[in-house]
CSV table of C-alpha atoms in Angstrom, one decimal:
chain,number,residue,atom,x,y,z
A,1,UNK,CA,6.1,13.2,7.4
A,2,UNK,CA,6.5,10.6,10.1
A,3,UNK,CA,6.4,7.0,8.9
A,4,UNK,CA,5.2,3.8,10.7
A,5,UNK,CA,7.1,3.3,13.9
A,6,UNK,CA,7.4,0.2,16.1
A,7,UNK,CA,8.7,-0.4,19.5
A,8,UNK,CA,10.8,-2.0,20.8
A,9,UNK,CA,13.2,-2.5,18.0
A,10,UNK,CA,14.6,-5.5,19.6
A,11,UNK,CA,13.2,-7.8,22.4
A,12,UNK,CA,14.9,-10.7,24.0
A,13,UNK,CA,12.6,-12.7,26.3
A,14,UNK,CA,12.7,-16.0,28.1
A,15,UNK,CA,10.4,-18.8,27.0
A,16,UNK,CA,7.1,-18.7,28.8
A,17,UNK,CA,7.0,-14.9,29.3
A,18,UNK,CA,4.5,-12.6,27.7
A,19,UNK,CA,5.5,-9.8,25.3
A,20,UNK,CA,3.8,-6.7,23.9
A,21,UNK,CA,4.8,-5.2,20.6
A,22,UNK,CA,3.7,-1.7,19.6
A,23,UNK,CA,2.9,-0.1,16.3
A,24,UNK,CA,2.2,3.6,15.6
A,25,UNK,CA,0.8,3.8,12.1
A,26,UNK,CA,0.9,6.8,9.8
A,27,UNK,CA,-1.6,9.4,11.0
A,28,UNK,CA,-4.9,9.1,9.2
A,29,UNK,CA,-4.3,5.6,7.9
A,30,UNK,CA,-7.4,3.5,8.6
A,31,UNK,CA,-5.9,0.1,7.7
A,32,UNK,CA,-3.2,-1.6,9.8
A,33,UNK,CA,-1.6,-5.0,9.3
A,34,UNK,CA,0.7,-7.2,11.3
A,35,UNK,CA,3.1,-9.6,9.7
A,36,UNK,CA,6.0,-11.7,10.8
A,37,UNK,CA,9.1,-12.8,9.0
A,38,UNK,CA,11.3,-15.6,10.2
A,39,UNK,CA,14.9,-15.7,9.2
A,40,UNK,CA,15.2,-16.3,5.5
A,41,UNK,CA,11.5,-16.8,5.1
A,42,UNK,CA,8.7,-14.9,3.4
A,43,UNK,CA,6.1,-12.6,4.9
A,44,UNK,CA,3.5,-14.3,7.0
A,45,UNK,CA,0.2,-12.4,7.5
A,46,UNK,CA,-1.1,-12.2,11.1
A,47,UNK,CA,-4.0,-9.8,11.4
A,48,UNK,CA,-5.7,-6.9,9.8
A,49,UNK,CA,-7.5,-3.9,11.3
A,50,UNK,CA,-9.9,-1.5,9.7
A,51,UNK,CA,-10.3,1.3,12.2
A,52,UNK,CA,-10.4,-0.4,15.6
A,53,UNK,CA,-12.0,-3.6,14.4
A,54,UNK,CA,-10.3,-6.7,13.1
A,55,UNK,CA,-12.3,-8.3,10.3
A,56,UNK,CA,-9.6,-10.7,9.4
A,57,UNK,CA,-7.8,-12.6,12.2
A,58,UNK,CA,-7.2,-15.6,10.1
A,59,UNK,CA,-3.4,-15.4,10.3
A,60,UNK,CA,-2.9,-15.5,14.0
A,61,UNK,CA,-1.0,-18.8,14.6
A,62,UNK,CA,-2.5,-19.7,17.9
A,63,UNK,CA,-4.6,-18.4,20.8
A,64,UNK,CA,-1.5,-17.2,22.5
A,65,UNK,CA,-1.5,-14.3,20.0
A,66,UNK,CA,-3.8,-11.4,20.3
A,67,UNK,CA,-3.9,-7.8,19.0
A,68,UNK,CA,-5.9,-4.7,19.6
A,69,UNK,CA,-6.1,-1.2,18.1
A,70,UNK,CA,-7.4,1.8,19.9
A,71,UNK,CA,-8.5,5.2,18.7
A,72,UNK,CA,-8.0,4.1,15.2
A,73,UNK,CA,-4.3,4.5,15.7
A,74,UNK,CA,-1.9,2.6,17.9
A,75,UNK,CA,-1.9,-1.1,17.8
A,76,UNK,CA,-0.5,-3.7,20.2
A,77,UNK,CA,0.4,-7.3,19.4
A,78,UNK,CA,0.6,-9.5,22.5
A,79,UNK,CA,2.2,-12.9,22.6
A,80,UNK,CA,1.5,-14.9,25.7
A,81,UNK,CA,3.7,-17.7,27.0
A,82,UNK,CA,6.2,-17.2,24.3
A,83,UNK,CA,7.8,-20.2,22.6
A,84,UNK,CA,11.1,-20.4,20.7
A,85,UNK,CA,9.2,-20.7,17.4
A,86,UNK,CA,7.8,-17.3,18.0
A,87,UNK,CA,11.3,-15.8,17.3
A,88,UNK,CA,11.0,-13.6,14.2
A,89,UNK,CA,10.8,-10.1,13.0
A,90,UNK,CA,7.3,-8.7,13.6
A,91,UNK,CA,6.4,-6.1,11.0
A,92,UNK,CA,3.5,-3.6,11.1
A,93,UNK,CA,2.2,-1.8,8.0
A,94,UNK,CA,-0.5,0.9,7.5
A,95,UNK,CA,-2.5,1.9,4.5
A,96,UNK,CA,-4.8,4.8,3.9
A,97,UNK,CA,-7.6,2.4,3.3
A,98,UNK,CA,-8.0,-1.4,3.4
A,99,UNK,CA,-8.4,-1.9,-0.3
A,100,UNK,CA,-6.2,-3.2,-3.2
A,101,UNK,CA,-5.7,0.2,-4.7
A,102,UNK,CA,-3.6,1.6,-1.9
A,103,UNK,CA,0.0,0.8,-0.9
A,104,UNK,CA,1.1,-0.4,2.5
A,105,UNK,CA,3.9,1.4,4.4
A,106,UNK,CA,6.0,-0.8,6.7
A,107,UNK,CA,7.6,0.0,10.0
A,108,UNK,CA,11.2,-1.1,10.7
A,109,UNK,CA,10.0,-4.1,12.7
A,110,UNK,CA,10.6,-5.6,16.1
A,111,UNK,CA,13.1,-8.4,16.3
A,112,UNK,CA,11.8,-10.9,18.9
A,113,UNK,CA,14.2,-13.5,20.3
A,114,UNK,CA,12.8,-16.1,22.6
A,115,UNK,CA,15.6,-17.9,24.6
B,1,UNK,CA,-4.9,-14.0,-5.2
B,2,UNK,CA,-3.7,-15.0,-8.7
B,3,UNK,CA,-0.1,-16.3,-9.1
B,4,UNK,CA,2.9,-14.4,-10.4
B,5,UNK,CA,6.1,-15.8,-11.8
B,6,UNK,CA,9.4,-13.9,-11.6
B,7,UNK,CA,13.0,-14.8,-12.3
B,8,UNK,CA,14.9,-15.9,-9.2
B,9,UNK,CA,17.7,-13.4,-9.8
B,10,UNK,CA,19.0,-10.7,-12.0
B,11,UNK,CA,22.2,-8.7,-12.2
B,12,UNK,CA,22.7,-5.1,-13.4
B,13,UNK,CA,25.6,-2.6,-13.6
B,14,UNK,CA,25.3,0.5,-11.6
B,15,UNK,CA,23.8,3.5,-13.4
B,16,UNK,CA,22.2,1.2,-16.1
B,17,UNK,CA,18.5,0.6,-16.5
B,18,UNK,CA,17.0,-2.5,-15.1
B,19,UNK,CA,13.9,-4.3,-16.4
B,20,UNK,CA,12.4,-6.7,-13.9
B,21,UNK,CA,9.7,-9.0,-15.5
B,22,UNK,CA,6.7,-10.5,-14.0
B,23,UNK,CA,4.2,-13.0,-15.6
B,24,UNK,CA,0.7,-13.2,-14.3
B,25,UNK,CA,-1.3,-15.0,-17.0
B,26,UNK,CA,-4.3,-15.8,-14.7
B,27,UNK,CA,-4.8,-12.1,-13.8
B,28,UNK,CA,-8.4,-11.1,-13.5
B,29,UNK,CA,-9.9,-7.8,-14.6
B,30,UNK,CA,-10.0,-6.3,-11.0
B,31,UNK,CA,-6.5,-7.4,-9.9
B,32,UNK,CA,-4.1,-4.6,-9.1
B,33,UNK,CA,-0.4,-5.2,-9.9
B,34,UNK,CA,1.8,-4.2,-6.9
B,35,UNK,CA,5.6,-4.1,-6.6
B,36,UNK,CA,7.4,-4.1,-3.3
B,37,UNK,CA,11.1,-4.5,-2.5
B,38,UNK,CA,13.0,-5.6,0.6
B,39,UNK,CA,16.5,-4.5,1.2
B,40,UNK,CA,18.8,-6.7,3.3
B,41,UNK,CA,17.8,-6.5,7.0
B,42,UNK,CA,15.0,-4.0,6.4
B,43,UNK,CA,11.2,-4.1,6.2
B,44,UNK,CA,9.5,-4.3,2.8
B,45,UNK,CA,9.2,-1.0,0.9
B,46,UNK,CA,6.4,-0.1,-1.5
B,47,UNK,CA,7.6,0.7,-5.0
B,48,UNK,CA,4.7,1.1,-7.4
B,49,UNK,CA,1.3,-0.2,-8.4
B,50,UNK,CA,-1.1,-0.1,-11.4
B,51,UNK,CA,-4.2,-1.6,-12.9
B,52,UNK,CA,-4.2,-1.1,-16.7
B,53,UNK,CA,-2.1,1.9,-17.7
B,54,UNK,CA,1.6,2.4,-17.3
B,55,UNK,CA,2.6,4.2,-14.2
B,56,UNK,CA,5.6,6.4,-13.2
B,57,UNK,CA,6.7,7.6,-9.8
B,58,UNK,CA,9.9,8.9,-8.3
B,59,UNK,CA,11.3,5.4,-7.7
B,60,UNK,CA,10.4,3.5,-10.9
B,61,UNK,CA,8.1,2.9,-13.8
B,62,UNK,CA,5.6,0.1,-14.3
B,63,UNK,CA,4.9,-1.1,-17.8
B,64,UNK,CA,1.8,-3.2,-18.1
B,65,UNK,CA,1.2,-5.4,-21.2
B,66,UNK,CA,-2.0,-4.6,-23.1
B,67,UNK,CA,-3.5,-8.0,-22.2
B,68,UNK,CA,-2.3,-7.5,-18.6
B,69,UNK,CA,-0.8,-11.0,-18.5
B,70,UNK,CA,2.7,-9.6,-17.8
B,71,UNK,CA,4.3,-6.4,-16.4
B,72,UNK,CA,7.8,-5.0,-16.1
B,73,UNK,CA,9.2,-2.9,-13.3
B,74,UNK,CA,11.7,-0.4,-14.7
B,75,UNK,CA,14.5,1.1,-12.6
B,76,UNK,CA,15.8,3.9,-14.8
B,77,UNK,CA,19.3,4.1,-13.3
B,78,UNK,CA,20.3,1.3,-10.9
B,79,UNK,CA,22.2,2.3,-7.8
B,80,UNK,CA,23.9,0.1,-5.3
B,81,UNK,CA,21.0,0.9,-2.9
B,82,UNK,CA,18.6,-0.8,-5.3
B,83,UNK,CA,20.1,-4.2,-4.6
B,84,UNK,CA,17.1,-5.9,-3.0
B,85,UNK,CA,14.5,-8.6,-3.5
B,86,UNK,CA,11.7,-7.3,-5.7
B,87,UNK,CA,8.2,-8.8,-5.3
B,88,UNK,CA,5.4,-8.6,-7.9
B,89,UNK,CA,2.0,-9.2,-6.2
B,90,UNK,CA,-1.5,-9.2,-7.6
B,91,UNK,CA,-4.3,-7.9,-5.3
B,92,UNK,CA,-8.0,-8.2,-5.8
B,93,UNK,CA,-10.2,-5.3,-4.9
B,94,UNK,CA,-12.6,-6.7,-2.4
B,95,UNK,CA,-13.1,-3.8,-0.1
B,96,UNK,CA,-12.3,-5.7,3.1
B,97,UNK,CA,-8.5,-5.2,3.3
B,98,UNK,CA,-5.8,-7.3,1.8
B,99,UNK,CA,-2.7,-9.0,3.1
B,100,UNK,CA,0.4,-9.0,1.0
B,101,UNK,CA,1.5,-12.5,-0.1
B,102,UNK,CA,5.2,-12.3,-1.0
B,103,UNK,CA,6.4,-15.2,-3.2
B,104,UNK,CA,10.1,-15.8,-3.8
B,105,UNK,CA,10.6,-12.5,-5.8
B,106,UNK,CA,13.6,-11.5,-7.9
B,107,UNK,CA,16.9,-10.9,-6.1
B,108,UNK,CA,18.6,-8.0,-7.9
B,109,UNK,CA,22.3,-7.7,-7.7
B,110,UNK,CA,23.8,-4.3,-8.7
B,111,UNK,CA,27.5,-4.2,-9.4
B,112,UNK,CA,29.7,-1.1,-9.5
């Protein structure tokens, strides 16, 4: 079946511009996670959704970052007034349920470059 | 989440079995043992997970020590495509979602 998809695959933007990153999770998966990975670094958690609500926003690095999920499916991560330190690969993952007994399936990521 | 310890790197010949160890001496009774891997320039990929019993799937086997203080990911016949960084992660069942916390992992080199 279809896996997690993300768009765009690559995004180059100028400093100060806003960007939107999209994630289409696997159908029926109630849990959705956003992470980012900077070059050569580990995975950094950003936000978690269970259905359309976000019980855990603790990883969002600043108020320039926001995310929403609609219809228990598609999610959008928005970064306002982008900065160069926002350059990273943004990864989305979905899971059947938001518990420790289920695996997460990752999308291919969006590579964001802020110039 | 409890801490895990893995070797920084391991090397294997193609078509040979690979045993990737993970120590987790502070594991609690409700922690699940998860393994993920990340191939170069790709997103992480789920491999296998378990709680107490050994587990097998199409990708690998997971052998869990009786005291659960260590586990071993077994790739039965390594291929060049298995060259990746392998992460052993402990997750606690708390019913409110969990975020993966990748440590340094084990970088597996597979040689022809």
